[in-house]
PDB file of C-alpha atoms and ligand atoms in Angstrom:
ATOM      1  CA  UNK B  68       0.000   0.000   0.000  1.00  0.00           C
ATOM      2  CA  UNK B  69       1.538   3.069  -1.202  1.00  0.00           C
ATOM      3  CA  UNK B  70       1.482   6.130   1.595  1.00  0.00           C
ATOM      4  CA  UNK B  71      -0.164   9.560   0.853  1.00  0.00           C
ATOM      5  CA  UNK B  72       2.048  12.042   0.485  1.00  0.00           C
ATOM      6  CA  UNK B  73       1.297  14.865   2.748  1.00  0.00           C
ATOM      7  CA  UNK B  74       2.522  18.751   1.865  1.00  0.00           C
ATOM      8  CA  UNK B  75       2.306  20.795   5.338  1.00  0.00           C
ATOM      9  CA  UNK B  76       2.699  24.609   5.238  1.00  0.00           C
ATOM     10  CA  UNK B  77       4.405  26.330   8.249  1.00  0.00           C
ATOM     11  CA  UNK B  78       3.038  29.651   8.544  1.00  0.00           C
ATOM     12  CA  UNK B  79       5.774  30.661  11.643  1.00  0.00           C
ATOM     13  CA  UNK B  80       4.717  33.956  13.085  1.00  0.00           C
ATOM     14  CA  UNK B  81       3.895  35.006  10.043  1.00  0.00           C
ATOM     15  CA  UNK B  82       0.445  36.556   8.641  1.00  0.00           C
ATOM     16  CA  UNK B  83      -2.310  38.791  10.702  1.00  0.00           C
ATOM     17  CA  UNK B  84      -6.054  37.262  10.319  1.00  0.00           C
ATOM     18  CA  UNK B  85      -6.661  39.719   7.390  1.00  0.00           C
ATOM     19  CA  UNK B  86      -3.560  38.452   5.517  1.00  0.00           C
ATOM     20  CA  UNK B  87      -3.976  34.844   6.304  1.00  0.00           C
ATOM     21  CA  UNK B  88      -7.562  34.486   4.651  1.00  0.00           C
ATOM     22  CA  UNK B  89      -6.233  36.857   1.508  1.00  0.00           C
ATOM     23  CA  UNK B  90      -3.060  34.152   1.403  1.00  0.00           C
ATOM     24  CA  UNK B  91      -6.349  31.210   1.553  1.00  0.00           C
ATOM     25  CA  UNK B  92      -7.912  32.778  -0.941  1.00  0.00           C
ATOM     26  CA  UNK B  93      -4.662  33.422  -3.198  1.00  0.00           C
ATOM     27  CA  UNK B  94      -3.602  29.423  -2.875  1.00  0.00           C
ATOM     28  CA  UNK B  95      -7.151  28.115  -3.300  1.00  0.00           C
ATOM     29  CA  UNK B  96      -6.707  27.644  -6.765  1.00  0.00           C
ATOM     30  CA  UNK B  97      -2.796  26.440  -6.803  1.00  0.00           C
ATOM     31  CA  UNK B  98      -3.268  23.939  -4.093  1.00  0.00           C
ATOM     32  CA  UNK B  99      -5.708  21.465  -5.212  1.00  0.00           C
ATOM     33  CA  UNK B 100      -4.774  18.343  -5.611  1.00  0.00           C
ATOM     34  CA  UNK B 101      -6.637  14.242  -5.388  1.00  0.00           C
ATOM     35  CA  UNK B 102      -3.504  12.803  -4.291  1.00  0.00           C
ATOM     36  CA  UNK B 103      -2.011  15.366  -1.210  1.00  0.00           C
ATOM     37  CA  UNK B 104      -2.679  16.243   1.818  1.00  0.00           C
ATOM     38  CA  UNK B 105      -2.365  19.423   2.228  1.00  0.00           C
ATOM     39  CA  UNK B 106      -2.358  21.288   5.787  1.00  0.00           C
ATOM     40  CA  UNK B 107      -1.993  24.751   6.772  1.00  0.00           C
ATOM     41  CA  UNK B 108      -0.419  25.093   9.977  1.00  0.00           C
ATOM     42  CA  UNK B 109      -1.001  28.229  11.517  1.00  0.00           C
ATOM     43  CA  UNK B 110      -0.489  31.183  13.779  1.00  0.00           C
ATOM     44  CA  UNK B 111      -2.997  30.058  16.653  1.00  0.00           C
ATOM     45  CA  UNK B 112      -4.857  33.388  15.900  1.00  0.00           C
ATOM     46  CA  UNK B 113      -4.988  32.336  12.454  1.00  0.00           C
ATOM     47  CA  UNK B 114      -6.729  29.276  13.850  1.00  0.00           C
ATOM     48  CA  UNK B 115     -10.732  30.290  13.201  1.00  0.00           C
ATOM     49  CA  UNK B 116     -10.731  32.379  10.216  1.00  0.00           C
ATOM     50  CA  UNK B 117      -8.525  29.967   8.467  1.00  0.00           C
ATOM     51  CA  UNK B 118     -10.518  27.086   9.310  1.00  0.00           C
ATOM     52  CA  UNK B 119     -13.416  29.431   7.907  1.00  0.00           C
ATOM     53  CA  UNK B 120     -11.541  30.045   4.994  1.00  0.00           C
ATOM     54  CA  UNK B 121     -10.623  26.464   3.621  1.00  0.00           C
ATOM     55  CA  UNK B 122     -14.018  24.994   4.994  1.00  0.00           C
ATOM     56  CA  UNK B 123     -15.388  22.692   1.739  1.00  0.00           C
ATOM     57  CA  UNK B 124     -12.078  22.041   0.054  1.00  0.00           C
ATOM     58  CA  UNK B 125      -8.994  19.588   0.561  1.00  0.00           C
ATOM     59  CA  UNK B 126      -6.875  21.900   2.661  1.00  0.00           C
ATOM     60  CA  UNK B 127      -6.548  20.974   6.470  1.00  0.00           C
ATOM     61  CA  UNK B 128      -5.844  23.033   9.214  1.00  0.00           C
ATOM     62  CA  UNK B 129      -2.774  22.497  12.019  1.00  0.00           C
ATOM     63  CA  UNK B 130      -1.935  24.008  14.667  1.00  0.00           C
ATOM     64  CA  UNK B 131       1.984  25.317  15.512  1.00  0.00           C
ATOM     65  CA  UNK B 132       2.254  24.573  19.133  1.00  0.00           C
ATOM     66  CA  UNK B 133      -0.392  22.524  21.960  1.00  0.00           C
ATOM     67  CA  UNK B 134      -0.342  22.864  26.075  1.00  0.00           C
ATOM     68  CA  UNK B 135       0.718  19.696  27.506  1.00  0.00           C
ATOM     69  CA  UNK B 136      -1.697  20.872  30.151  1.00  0.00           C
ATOM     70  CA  UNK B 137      -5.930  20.363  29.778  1.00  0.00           C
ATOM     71  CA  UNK B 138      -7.136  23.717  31.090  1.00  0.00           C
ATOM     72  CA  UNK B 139      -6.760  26.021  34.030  1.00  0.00           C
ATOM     73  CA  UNK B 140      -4.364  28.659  35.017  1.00  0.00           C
ATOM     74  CA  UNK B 141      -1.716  28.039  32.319  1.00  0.00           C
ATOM     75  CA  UNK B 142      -1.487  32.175  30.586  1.00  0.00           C
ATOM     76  CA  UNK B 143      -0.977  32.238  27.387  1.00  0.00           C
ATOM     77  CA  UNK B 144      -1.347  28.442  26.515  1.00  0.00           C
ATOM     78  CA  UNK B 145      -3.573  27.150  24.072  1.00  0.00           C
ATOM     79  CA  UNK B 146      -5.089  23.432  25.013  1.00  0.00           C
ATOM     80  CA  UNK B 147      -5.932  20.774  22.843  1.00  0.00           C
ATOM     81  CA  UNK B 148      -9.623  20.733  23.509  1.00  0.00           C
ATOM     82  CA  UNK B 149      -9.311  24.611  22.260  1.00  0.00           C
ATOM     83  CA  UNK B 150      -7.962  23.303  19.029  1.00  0.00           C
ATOM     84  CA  UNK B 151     -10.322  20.491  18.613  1.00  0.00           C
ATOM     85  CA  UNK B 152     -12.698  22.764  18.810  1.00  0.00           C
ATOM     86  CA  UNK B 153     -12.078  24.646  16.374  1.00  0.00           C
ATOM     87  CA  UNK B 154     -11.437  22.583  13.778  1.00  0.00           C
ATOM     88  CA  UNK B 155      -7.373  21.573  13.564  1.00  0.00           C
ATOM     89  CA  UNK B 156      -6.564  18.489  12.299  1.00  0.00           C
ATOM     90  CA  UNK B 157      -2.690  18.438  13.089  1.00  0.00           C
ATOM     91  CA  UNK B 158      -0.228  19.943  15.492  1.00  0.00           C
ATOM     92  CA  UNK B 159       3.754  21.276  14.860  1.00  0.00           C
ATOM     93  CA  UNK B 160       5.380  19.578  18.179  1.00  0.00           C
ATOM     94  CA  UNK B 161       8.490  19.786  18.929  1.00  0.00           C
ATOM     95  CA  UNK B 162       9.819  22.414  15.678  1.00  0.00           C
ATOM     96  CA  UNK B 163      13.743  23.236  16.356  1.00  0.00           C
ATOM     97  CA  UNK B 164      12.300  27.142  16.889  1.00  0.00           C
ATOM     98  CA  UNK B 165      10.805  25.763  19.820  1.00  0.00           C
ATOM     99  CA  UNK B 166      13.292  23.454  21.047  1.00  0.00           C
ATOM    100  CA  UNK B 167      16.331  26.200  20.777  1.00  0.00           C
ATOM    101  CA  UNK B 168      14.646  29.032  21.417  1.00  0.00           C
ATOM    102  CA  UNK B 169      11.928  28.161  24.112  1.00  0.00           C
ATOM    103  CA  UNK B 170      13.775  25.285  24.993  1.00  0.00           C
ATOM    104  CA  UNK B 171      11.088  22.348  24.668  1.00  0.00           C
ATOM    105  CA  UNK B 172      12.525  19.324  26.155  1.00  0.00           C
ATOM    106  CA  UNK B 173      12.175  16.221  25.034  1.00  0.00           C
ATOM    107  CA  UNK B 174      10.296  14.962  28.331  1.00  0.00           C
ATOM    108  CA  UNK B 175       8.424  17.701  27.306  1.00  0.00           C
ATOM    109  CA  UNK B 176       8.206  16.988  23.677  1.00  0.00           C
ATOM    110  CA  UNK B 177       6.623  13.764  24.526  1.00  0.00           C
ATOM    111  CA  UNK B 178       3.699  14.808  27.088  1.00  0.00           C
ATOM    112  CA  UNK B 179       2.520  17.235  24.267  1.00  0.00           C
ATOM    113  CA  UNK B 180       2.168  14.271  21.695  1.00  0.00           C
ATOM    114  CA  UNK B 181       0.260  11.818  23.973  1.00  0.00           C
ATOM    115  CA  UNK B 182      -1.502  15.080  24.700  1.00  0.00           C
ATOM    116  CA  UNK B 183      -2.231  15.489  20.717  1.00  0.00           C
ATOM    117  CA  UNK B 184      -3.464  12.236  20.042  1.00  0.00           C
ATOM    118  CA  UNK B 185      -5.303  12.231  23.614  1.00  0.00           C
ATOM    119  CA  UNK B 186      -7.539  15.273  22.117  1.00  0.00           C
ATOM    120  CA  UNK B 187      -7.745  13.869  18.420  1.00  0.00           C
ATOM    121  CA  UNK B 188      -5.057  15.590  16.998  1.00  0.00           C
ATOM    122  CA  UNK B 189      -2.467  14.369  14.277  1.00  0.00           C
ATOM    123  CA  UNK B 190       1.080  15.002  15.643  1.00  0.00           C
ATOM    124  CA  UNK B 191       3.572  16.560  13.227  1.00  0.00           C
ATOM    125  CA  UNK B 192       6.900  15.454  15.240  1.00  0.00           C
ATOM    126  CA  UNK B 193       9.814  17.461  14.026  1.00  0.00           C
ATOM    127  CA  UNK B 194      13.424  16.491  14.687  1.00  0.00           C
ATOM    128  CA  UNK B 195      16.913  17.262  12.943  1.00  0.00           C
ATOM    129  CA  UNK B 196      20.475  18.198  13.626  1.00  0.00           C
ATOM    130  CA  UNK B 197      22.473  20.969  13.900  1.00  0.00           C
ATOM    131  CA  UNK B 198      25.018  22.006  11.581  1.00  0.00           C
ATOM    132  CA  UNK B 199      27.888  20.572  14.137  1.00  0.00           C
ATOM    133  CA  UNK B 200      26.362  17.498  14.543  1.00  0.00           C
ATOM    134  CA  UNK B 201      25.870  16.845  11.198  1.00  0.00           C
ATOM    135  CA  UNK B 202      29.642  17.486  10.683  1.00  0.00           C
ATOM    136  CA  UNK B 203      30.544  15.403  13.965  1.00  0.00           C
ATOM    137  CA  UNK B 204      28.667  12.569  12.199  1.00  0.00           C
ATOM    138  CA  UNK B 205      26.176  12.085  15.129  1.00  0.00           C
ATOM    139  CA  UNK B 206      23.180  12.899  13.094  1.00  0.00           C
ATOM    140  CA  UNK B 207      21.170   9.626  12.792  1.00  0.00           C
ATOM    141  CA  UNK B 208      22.442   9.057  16.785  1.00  0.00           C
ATOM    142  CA  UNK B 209      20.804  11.968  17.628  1.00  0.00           C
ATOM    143  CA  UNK B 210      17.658  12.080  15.611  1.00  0.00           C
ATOM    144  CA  UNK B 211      17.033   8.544  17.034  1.00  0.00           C
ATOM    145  CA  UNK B 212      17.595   9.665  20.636  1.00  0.00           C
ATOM    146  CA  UNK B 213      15.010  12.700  19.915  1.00  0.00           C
ATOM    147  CA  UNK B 214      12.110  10.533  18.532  1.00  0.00           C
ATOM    148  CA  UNK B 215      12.533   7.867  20.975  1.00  0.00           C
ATOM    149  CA  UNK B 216      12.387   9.796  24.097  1.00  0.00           C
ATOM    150  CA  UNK B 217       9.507  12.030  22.040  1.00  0.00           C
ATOM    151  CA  UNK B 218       7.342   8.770  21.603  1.00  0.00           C
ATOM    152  CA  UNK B 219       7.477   6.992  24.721  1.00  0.00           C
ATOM    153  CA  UNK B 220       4.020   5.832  25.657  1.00  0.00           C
ATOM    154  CA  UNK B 221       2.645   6.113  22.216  1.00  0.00           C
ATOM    155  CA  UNK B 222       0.618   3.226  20.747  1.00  0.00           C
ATOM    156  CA  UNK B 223       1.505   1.309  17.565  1.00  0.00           C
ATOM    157  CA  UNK B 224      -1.673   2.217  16.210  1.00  0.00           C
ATOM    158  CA  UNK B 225      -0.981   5.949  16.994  1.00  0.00           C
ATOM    159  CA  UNK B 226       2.282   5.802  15.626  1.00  0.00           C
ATOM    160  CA  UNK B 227       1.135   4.156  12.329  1.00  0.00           C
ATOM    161  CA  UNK B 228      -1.268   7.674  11.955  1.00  0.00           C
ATOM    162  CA  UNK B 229       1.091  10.721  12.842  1.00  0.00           C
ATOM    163  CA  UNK B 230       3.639  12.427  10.680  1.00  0.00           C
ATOM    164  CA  UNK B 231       7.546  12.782  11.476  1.00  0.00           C
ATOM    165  CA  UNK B 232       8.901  15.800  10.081  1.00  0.00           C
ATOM    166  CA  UNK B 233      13.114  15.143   9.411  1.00  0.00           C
ATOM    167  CA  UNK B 234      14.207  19.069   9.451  1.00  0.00           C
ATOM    168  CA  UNK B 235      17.867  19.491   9.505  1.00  0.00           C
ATOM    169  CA  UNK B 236      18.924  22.907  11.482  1.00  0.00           C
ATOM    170  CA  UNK B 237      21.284  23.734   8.968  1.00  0.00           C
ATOM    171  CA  UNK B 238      18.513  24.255   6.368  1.00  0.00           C
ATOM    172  CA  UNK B 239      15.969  25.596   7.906  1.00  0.00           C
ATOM    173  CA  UNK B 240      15.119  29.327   6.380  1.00  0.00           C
ATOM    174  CA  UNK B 241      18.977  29.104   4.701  1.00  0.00           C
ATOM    175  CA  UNK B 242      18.237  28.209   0.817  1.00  0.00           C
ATOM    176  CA  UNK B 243      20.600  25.291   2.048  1.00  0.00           C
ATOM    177  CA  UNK B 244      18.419  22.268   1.385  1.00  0.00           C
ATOM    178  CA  UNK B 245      20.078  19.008   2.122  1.00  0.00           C
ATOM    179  CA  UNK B 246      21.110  16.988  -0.230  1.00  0.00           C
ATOM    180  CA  UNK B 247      18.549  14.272  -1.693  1.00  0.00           C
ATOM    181  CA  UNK B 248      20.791  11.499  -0.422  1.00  0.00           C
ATOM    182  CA  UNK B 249      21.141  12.819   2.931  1.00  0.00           C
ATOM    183  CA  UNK B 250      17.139  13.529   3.101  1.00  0.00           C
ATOM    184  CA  UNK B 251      16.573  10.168   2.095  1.00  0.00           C
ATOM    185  CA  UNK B 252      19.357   8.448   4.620  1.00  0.00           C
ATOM    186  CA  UNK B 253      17.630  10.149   7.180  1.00  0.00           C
ATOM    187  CA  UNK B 254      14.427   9.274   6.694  1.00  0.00           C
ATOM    188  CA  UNK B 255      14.828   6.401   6.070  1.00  0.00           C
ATOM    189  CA  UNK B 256      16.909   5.330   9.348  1.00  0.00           C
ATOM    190  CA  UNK B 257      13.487   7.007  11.335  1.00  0.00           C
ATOM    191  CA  UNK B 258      11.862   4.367   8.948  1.00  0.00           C
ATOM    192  CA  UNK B 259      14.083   1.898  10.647  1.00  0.00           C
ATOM    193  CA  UNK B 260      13.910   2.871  14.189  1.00  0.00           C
ATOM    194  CA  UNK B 261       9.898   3.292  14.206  1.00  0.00           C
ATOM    195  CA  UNK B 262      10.105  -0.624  12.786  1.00  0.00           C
ATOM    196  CA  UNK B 263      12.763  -1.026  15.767  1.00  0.00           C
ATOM    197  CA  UNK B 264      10.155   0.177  18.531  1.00  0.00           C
ATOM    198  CA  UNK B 265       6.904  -0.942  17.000  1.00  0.00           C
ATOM    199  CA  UNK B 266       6.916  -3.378  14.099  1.00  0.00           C
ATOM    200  CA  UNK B 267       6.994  -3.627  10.116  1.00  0.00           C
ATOM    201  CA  UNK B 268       3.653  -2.356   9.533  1.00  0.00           C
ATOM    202  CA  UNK B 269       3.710   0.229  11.626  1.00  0.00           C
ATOM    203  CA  UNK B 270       6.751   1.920   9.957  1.00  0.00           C
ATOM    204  CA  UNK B 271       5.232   1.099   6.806  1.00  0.00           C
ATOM    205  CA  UNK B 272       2.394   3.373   7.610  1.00  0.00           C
ATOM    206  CA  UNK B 273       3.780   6.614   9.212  1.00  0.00           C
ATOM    207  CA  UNK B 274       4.516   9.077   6.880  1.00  0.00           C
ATOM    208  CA  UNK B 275       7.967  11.067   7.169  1.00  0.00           C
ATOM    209  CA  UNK B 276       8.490  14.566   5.860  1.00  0.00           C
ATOM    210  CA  UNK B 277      11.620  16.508   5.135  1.00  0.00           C
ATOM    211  CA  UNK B 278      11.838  20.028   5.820  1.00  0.00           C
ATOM    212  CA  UNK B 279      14.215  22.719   5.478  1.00  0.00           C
ATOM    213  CA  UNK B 280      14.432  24.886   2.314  1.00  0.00           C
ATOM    214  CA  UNK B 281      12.320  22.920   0.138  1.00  0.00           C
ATOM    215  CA  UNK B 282      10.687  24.706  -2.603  1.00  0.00           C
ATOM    216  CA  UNK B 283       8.890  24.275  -6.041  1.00  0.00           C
ATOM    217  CA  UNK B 284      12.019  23.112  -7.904  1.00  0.00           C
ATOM    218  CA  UNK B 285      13.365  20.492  -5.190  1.00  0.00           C
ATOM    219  CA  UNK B 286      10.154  19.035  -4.188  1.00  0.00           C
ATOM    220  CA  UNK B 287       9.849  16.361  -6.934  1.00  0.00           C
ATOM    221  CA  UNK B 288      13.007  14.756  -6.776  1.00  0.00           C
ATOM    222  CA  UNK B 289      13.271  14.880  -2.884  1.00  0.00           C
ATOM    223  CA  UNK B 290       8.942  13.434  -2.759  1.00  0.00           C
ATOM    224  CA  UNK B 291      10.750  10.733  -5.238  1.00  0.00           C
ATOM    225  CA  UNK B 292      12.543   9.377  -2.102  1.00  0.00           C
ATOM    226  CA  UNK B 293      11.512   6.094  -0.925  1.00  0.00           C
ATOM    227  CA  UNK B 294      11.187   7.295   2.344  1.00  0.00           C
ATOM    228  CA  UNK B 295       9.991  10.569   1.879  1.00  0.00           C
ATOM    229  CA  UNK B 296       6.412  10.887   2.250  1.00  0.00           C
ATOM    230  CA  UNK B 297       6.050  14.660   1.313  1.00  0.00           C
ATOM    231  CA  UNK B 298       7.077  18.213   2.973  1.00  0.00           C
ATOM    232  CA  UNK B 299       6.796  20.456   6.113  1.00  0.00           C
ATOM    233  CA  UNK B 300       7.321  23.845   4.240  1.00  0.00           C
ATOM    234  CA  UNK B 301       8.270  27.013   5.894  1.00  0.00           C
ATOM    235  CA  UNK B 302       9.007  30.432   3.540  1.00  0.00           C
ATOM    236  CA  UNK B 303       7.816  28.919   0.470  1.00  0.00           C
ATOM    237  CA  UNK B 304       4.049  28.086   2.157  1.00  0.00           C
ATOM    238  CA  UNK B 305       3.610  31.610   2.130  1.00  0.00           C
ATOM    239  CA  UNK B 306       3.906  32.156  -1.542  1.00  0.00           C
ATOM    240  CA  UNK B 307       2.331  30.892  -5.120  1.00  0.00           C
ATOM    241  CA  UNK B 308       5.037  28.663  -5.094  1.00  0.00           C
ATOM    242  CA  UNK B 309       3.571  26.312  -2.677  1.00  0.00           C
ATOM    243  CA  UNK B 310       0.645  25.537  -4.961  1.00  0.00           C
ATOM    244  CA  UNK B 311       3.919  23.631  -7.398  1.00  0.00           C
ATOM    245  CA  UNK B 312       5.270  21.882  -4.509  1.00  0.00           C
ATOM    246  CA  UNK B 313       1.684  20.263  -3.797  1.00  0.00           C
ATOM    247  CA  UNK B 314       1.400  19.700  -7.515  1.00  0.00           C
ATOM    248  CA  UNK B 315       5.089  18.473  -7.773  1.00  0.00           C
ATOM    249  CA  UNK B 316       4.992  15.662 -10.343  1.00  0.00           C
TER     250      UNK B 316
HETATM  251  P1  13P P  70      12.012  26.814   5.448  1.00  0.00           P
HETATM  252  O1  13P P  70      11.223  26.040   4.421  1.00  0.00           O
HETATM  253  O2  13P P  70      11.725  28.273   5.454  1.00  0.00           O
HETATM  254  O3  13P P  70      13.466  26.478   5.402  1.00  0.00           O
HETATM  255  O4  13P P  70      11.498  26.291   6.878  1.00  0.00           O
HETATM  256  C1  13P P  70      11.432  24.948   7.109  1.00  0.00           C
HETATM  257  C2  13P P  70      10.717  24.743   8.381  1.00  0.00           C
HETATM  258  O5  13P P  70      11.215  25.079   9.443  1.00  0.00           O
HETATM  259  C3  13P P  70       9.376  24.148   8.330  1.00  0.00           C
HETATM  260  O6  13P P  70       8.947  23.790   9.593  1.00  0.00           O
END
């Protein structure tokens, strides 16, 4: 059974309300597609009149952050019942923004995906090296440390429905996408290690993203990857030229 590919947009802090629905409105007709998912994950402000705005179409929304908390006295946090709510789909956990500059833990990390998938959600689960691991050759060490501290507690059958988003540091908002190879060795050893803690099937299901850089010209030959099950997209979701990586083949 072949996986869907699924193209994710993150918005960052990026777009008011009044820009996000005339960015909705300016992709409606360049992101259509039978054979994506597509998903705009948004500012949590964003949240309602986005939903509003892609209601009756094949666009999903996400979320960029969830409370590993239910409710109560917890300012400025947004809960997953909110979300629910409201109509998201999917939730960013775990994006190297928030681990480096907000510094989300792992232990962390892994309370706010049981908390996804406690509330309905689908987990996007980002993870990736920096530039000085990559170079120290620790990379698929430390990706595998990441997602197995990130997942403990979580089901087969929940793992078998999220997304993993493989987003190397290094070319995140550079223009420096990795290389196809690397992408795909990557990827592939998260492959590997979900089949390590769960089973075949289970790693045959979850879909794995790359991110970092990708735009309308890379997309096809990275999505030709094996083990590359589509893209988590930061600058270039906020221009036409996310409609061609949807529509990349
Ligand atoms: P860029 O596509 O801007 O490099 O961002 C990637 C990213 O961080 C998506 O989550």
């Amino acid at each position: 059974m072949a996986r869907r590919k699924i193209v994710a947009g993150n918005w960052k802090m990026n777009k008011t309300p009044t820009e996000a629905k005339a960015l909705v409105a300016m992709l409606a007709p360049l992101v259509k597609s039978d054979d994506v998912d597509v998903v705009y994950c948004v500012p949590a402000i964003d949240i309602v009149p986005v939903v509003e705005a892609v209601k009756g179409t094949n666009v999903k929304v996400g979320a960029e952050n969830i409370s590993d908390k239910d409710s109560g006295a917890f300012t400025g946090e947004i809960s997953g019942a909110m979300l629910k709510d409201a109509g998201v789909d999917y939730v960013i956990i775990g994006h190297s923004e928030r681990r480096d500059y907000y510094k989300e833990d792992d232990a962390f990390l892994n309370r706010k995906v049981l908390k996804a998938f406690e509330y309905g959600l689908t987990p996007i689960l980002c993870c990736g090296e920096s530039l000085a691991q990559r170079e120290a050759g620790v990379t698929i060490d430390w990706v595998r440390l990441q997602l197995k501290s990130d997942l403990i507690g979580v089901t087969a059958e929940q793992a078998a429905s999220m997304v993993i988003a493989y987003e190397p540091i290094w070319a995140i908002g550079t223009g420096k996408v990795a290389t196809t190879e690397q992408a795909q060795e990557v990827c592939h050893a998260i492959r590997e290690l979900i089949a390590e803690i769960y089973d075949a099937d289970t790693a045959e299901k979850i879909r794995i993203q790359y991110g970092g850089s990708v735009n309308g010209k890379s997309a096809p030959e990275l999505f030709a990857q094996p083990d590359i099950d589509g893209g988590l997209i930061g600058g270039a979701s906020l221009k036409e030229d996310f409609g061609k990586i949807v529509n990349y083949k």
